JSON list of C-alpha atoms in Angstrom, two decimals:
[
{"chain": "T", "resi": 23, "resn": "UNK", "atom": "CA", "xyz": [-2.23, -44.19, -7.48]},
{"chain": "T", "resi": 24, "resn": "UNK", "atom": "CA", "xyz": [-1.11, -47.89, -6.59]},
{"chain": "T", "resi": 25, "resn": "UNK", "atom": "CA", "xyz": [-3.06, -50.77, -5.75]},
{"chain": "T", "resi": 26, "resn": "UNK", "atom": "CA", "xyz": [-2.58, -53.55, -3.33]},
{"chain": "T", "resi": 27, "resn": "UNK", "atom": "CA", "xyz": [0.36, -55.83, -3.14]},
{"chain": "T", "resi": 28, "resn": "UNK", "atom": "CA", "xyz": [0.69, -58.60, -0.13]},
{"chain": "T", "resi": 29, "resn": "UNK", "atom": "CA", "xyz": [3.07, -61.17, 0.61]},
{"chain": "T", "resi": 30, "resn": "UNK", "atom": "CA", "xyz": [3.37, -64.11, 2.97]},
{"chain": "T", "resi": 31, "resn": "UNK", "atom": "CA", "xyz": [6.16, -65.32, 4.39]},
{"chain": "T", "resi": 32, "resn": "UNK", "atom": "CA", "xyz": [9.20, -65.92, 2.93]},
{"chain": "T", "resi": 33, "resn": "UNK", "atom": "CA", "xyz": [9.15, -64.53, -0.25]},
{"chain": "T", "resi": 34, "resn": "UNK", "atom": "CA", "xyz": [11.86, -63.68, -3.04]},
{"chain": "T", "resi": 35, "resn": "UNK", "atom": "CA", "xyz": [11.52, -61.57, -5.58]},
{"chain": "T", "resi": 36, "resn": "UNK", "atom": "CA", "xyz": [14.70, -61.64, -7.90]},
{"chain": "T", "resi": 37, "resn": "UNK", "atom": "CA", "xyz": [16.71, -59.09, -9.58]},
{"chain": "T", "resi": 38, "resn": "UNK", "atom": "CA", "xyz": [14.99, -56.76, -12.45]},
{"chain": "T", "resi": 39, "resn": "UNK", "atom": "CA", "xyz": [11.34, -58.46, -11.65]},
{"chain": "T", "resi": 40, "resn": "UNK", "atom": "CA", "xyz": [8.69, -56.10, -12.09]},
{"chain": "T", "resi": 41, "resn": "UNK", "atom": "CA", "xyz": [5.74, -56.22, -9.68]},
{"chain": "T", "resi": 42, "resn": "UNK", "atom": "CA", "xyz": [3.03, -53.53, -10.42]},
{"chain": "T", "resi": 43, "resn": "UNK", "atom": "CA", "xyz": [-0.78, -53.47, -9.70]},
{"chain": "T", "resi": 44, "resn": "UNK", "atom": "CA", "xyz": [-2.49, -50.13, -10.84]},
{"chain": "T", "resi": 45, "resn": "UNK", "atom": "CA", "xyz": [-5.09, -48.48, -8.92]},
{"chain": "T", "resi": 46, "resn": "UNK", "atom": "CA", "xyz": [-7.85, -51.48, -8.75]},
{"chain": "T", "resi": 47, "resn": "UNK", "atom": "CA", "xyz": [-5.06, -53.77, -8.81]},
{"chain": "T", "resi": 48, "resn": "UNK", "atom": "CA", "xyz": [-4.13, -56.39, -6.33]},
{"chain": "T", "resi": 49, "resn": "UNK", "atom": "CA", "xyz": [-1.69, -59.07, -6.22]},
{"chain": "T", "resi": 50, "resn": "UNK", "atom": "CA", "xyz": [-1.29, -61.70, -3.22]},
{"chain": "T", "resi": 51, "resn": "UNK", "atom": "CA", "xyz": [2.17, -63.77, -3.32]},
{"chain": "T", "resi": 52, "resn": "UNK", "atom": "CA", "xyz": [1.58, -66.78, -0.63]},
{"chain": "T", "resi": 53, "resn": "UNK", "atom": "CA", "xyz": [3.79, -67.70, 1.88]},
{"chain": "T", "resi": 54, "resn": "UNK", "atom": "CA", "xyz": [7.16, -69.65, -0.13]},
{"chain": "T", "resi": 55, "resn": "UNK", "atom": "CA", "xyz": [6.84, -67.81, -3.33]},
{"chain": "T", "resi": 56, "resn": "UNK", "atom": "CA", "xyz": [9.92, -67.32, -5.11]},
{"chain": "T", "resi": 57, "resn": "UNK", "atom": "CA", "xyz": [10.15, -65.49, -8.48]},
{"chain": "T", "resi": 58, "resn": "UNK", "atom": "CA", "xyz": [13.57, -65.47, -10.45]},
{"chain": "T", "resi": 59, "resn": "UNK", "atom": "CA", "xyz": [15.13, -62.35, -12.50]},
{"chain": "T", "resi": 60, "resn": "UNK", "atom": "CA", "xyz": [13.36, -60.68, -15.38]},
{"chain": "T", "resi": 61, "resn": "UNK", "atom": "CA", "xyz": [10.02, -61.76, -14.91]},
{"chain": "T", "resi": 62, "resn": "UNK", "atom": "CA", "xyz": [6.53, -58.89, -14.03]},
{"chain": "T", "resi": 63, "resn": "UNK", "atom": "CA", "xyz": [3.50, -59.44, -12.93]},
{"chain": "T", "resi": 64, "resn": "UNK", "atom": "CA", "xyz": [0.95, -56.60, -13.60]},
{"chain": "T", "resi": 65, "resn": "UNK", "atom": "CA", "xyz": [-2.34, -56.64, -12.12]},
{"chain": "T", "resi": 66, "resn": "UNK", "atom": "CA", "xyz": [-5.37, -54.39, -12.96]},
{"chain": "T", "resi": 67, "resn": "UNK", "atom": "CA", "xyz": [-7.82, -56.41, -11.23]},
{"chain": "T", "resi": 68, "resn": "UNK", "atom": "CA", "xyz": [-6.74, -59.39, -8.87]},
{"chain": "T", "resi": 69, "resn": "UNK", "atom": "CA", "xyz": [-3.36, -61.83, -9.30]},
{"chain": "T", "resi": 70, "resn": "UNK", "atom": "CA", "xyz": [-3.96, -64.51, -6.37]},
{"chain": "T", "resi": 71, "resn": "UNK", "atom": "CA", "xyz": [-0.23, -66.96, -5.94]},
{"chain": "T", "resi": 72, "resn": "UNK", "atom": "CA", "xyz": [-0.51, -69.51, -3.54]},
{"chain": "T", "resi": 73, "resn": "UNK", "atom": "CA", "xyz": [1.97, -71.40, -1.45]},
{"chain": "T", "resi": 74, "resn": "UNK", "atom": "CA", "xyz": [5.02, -72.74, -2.55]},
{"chain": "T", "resi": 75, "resn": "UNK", "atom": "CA", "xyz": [5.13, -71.10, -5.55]},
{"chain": "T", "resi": 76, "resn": "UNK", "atom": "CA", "xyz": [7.89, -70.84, -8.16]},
{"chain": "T", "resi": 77, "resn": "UNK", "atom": "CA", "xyz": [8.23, -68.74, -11.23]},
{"chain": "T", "resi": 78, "resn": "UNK", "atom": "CA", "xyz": [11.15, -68.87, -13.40]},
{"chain": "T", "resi": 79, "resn": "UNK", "atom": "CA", "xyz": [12.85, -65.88, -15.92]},
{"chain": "T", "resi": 80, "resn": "UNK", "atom": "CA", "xyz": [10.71, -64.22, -18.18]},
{"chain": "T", "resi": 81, "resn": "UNK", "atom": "CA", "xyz": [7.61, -64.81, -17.28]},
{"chain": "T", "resi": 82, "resn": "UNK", "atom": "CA", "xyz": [4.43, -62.37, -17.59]},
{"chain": "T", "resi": 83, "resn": "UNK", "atom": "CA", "xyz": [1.67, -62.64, -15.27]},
{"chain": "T", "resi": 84, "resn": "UNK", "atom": "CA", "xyz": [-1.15, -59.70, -16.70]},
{"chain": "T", "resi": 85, "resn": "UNK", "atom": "CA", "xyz": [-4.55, -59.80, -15.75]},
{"chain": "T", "resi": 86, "resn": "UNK", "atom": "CA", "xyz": [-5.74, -57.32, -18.49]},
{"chain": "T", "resi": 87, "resn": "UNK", "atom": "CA", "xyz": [-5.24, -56.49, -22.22]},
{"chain": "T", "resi": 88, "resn": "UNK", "atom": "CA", "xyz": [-3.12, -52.85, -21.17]},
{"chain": "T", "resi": 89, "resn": "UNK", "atom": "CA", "xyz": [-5.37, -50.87, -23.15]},
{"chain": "T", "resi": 90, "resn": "UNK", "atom": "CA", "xyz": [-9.22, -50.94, -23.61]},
{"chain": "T", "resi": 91, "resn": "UNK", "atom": "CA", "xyz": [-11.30, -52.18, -26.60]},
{"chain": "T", "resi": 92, "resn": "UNK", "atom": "CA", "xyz": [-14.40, -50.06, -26.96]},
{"chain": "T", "resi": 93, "resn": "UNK", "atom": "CA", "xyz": [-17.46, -50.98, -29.39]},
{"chain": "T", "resi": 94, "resn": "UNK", "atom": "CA", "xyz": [-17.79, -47.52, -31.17]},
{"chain": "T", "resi": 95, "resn": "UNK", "atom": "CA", "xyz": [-21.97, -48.07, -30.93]},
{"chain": "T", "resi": 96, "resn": "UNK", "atom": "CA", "xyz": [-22.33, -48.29, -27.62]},
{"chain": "T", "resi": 97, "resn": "UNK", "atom": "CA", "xyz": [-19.28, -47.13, -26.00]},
{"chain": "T", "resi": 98, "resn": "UNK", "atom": "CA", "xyz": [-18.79, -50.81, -23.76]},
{"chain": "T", "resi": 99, "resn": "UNK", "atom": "CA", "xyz": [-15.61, -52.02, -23.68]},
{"chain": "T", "resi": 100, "resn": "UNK", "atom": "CA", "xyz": [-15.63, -55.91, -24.13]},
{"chain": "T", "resi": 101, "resn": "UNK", "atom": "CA", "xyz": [-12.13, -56.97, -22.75]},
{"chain": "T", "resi": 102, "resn": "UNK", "atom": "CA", "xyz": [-12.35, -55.87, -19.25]},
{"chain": "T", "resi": 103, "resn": "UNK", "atom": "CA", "xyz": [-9.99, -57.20, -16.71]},
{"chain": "T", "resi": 104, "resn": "UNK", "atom": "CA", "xyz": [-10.09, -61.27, -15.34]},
{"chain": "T", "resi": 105, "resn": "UNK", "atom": "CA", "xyz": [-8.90, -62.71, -12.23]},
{"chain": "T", "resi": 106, "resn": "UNK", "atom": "CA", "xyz": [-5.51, -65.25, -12.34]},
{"chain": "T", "resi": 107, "resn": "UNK", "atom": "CA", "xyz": [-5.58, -67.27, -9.50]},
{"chain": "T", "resi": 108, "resn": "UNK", "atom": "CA", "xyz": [-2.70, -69.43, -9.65]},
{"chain": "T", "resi": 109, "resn": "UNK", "atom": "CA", "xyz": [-3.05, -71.87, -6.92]},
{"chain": "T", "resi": 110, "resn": "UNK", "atom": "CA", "xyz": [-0.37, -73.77, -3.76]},
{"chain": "T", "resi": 111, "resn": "UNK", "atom": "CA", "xyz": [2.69, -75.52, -5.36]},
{"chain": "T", "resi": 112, "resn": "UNK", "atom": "CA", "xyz": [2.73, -74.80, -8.97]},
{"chain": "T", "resi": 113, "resn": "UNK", "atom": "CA", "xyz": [5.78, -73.96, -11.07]},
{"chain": "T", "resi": 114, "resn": "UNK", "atom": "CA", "xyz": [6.04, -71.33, -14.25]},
{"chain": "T", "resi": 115, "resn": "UNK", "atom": "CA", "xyz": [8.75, -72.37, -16.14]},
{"chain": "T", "resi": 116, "resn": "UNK", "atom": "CA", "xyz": [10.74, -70.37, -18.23]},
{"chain": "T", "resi": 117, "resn": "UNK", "atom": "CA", "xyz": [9.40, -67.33, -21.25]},
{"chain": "T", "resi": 118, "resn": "UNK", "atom": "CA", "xyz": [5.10, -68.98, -20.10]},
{"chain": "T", "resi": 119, "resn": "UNK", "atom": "CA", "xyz": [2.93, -66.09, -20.22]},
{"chain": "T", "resi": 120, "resn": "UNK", "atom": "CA", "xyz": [-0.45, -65.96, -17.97]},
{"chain": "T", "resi": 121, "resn": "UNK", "atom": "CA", "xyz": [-2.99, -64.06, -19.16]},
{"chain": "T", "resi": 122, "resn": "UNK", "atom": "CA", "xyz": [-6.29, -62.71, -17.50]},
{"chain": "T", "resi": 123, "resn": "UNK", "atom": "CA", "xyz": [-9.07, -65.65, -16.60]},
{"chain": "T", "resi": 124, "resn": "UNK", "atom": "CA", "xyz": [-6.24, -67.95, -16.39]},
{"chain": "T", "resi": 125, "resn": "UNK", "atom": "CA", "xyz": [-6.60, -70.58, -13.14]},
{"chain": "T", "resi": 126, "resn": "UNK", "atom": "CA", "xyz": [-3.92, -73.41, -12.38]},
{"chain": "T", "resi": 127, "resn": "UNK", "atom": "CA", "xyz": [-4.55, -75.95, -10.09]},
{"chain": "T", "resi": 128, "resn": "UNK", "atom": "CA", "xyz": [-2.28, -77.71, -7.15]},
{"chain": "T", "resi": 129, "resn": "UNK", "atom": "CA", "xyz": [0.56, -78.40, -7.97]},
{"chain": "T", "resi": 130, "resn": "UNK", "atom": "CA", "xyz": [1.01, -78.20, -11.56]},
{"chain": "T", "resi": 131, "resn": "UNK", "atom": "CA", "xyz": [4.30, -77.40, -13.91]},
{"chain": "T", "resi": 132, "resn": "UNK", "atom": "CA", "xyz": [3.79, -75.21, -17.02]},
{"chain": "T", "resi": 133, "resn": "UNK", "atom": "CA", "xyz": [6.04, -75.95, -19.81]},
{"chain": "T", "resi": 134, "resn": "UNK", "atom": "CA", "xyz": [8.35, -73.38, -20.56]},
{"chain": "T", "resi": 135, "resn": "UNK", "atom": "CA", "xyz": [7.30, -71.21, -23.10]},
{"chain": "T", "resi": 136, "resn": "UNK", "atom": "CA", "xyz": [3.42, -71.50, -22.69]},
{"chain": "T", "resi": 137, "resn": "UNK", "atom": "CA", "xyz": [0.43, -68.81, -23.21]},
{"chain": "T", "resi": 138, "resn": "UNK", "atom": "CA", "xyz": [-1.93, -69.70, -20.88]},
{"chain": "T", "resi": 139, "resn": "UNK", "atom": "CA", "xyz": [-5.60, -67.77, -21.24]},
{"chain": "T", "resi": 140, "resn": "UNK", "atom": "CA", "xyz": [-8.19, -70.31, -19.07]},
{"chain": "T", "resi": 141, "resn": "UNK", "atom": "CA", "xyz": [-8.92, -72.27, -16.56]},
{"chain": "T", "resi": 142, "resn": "UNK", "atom": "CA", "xyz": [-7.39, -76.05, -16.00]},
{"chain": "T", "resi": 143, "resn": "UNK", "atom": "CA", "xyz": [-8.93, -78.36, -13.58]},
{"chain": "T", "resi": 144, "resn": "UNK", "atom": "CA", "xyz": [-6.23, -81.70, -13.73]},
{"chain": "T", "resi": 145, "resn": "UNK", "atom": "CA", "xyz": [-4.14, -81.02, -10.33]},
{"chain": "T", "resi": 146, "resn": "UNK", "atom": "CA", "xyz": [-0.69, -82.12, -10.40]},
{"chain": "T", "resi": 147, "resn": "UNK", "atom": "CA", "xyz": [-0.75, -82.03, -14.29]},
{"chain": "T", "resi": 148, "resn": "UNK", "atom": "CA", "xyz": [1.88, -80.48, -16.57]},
{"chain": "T", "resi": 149, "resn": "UNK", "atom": "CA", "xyz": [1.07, -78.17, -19.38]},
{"chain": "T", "resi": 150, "resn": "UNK", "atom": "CA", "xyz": [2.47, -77.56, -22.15]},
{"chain": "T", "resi": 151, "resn": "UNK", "atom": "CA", "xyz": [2.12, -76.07, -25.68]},
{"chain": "T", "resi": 152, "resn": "UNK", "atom": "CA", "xyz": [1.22, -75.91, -28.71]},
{"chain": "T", "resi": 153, "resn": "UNK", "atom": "CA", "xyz": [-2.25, -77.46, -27.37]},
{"chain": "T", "resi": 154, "resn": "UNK", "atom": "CA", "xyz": [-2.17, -76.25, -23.68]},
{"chain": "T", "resi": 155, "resn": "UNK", "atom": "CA", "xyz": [-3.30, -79.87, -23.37]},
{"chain": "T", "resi": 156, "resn": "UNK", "atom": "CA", "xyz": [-2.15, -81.75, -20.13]},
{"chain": "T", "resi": 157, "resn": "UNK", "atom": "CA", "xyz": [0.77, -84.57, -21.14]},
{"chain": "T", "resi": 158, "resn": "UNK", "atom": "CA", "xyz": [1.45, -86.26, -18.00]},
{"chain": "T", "resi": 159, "resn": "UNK", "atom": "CA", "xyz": [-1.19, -86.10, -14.81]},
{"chain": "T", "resi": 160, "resn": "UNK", "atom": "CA", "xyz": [-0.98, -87.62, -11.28]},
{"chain": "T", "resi": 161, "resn": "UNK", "atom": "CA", "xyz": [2.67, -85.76, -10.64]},
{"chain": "T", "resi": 162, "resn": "UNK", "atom": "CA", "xyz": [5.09, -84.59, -8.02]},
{"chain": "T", "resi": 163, "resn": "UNK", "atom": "CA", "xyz": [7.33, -82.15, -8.58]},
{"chain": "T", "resi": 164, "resn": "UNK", "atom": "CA", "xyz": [10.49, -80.93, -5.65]},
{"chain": "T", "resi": 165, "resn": "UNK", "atom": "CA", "xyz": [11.89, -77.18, -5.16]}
]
């Protein structure tokens, strides 16, 4: 059974991308999304892109872990699914991976190579790795 998947206007999805949301899943690509080759984004829960957004080659967008964790006692699994919402006019660079609870702000760049796992609140930032800190803020960036 397959979830939800919505796009706005104009939107390119490039060659060999993977785009899959499972039975709960739902992913919403905003209106100037653009995604180049290689790259999936798997949803289990909900994968919100806003406008203007552009991801680069091998990137992975995944809301959830892919397999459950279960404590044996009690039977609850503690690594349920998280939202990504990744908000209008921000770029993924090359090889960043989002993973679930992650939430970008307007109009920032992520550093290629990244793992990103929370929530930033700097608009028009870039971020980068090792640190996932924020190097430059206050930035524009042009398709």
């Amino acid at each position: 059974v397959a979830g939800n998947v919505s796009f706005g206007k104009n939107v390119l999805i490039g060659v060999g991308s993977k785009i899959v949301a499972t039975a709960n899943g739902n992913i919403r690509f905003g209106d100037n999304f653009a995604i180049t080759a290689e790259s999936s984004v798997i949803s289990e829960k909900n994968i919100y892109f806003g406008k203007n957004c552009i991801v680069s080659w091998g990137v992975l967008v995944m809301d959830h872990d892919g397999h459950a964790i279960m404590d044996k006692s009690n039977g609850n699994v503690f690594n349920t699914a998280e939202d990504i919402i990744i908000s209008d006019k921000v770029w993924l660079c090359c090889n960043v991976t989002v993973l679930k609870g992650t939430k970008i702000p307007k109009g920032c760049v992520v550093g290629a190579g990244a793992v990103l796992s929370s929530e930033y609140e700097a608009k028009n930032s870039i971020i980068v790795q090792p640190s996932e800190s924020k190097i430059i803020n206050n930035i524009r960036w042009f398709r």
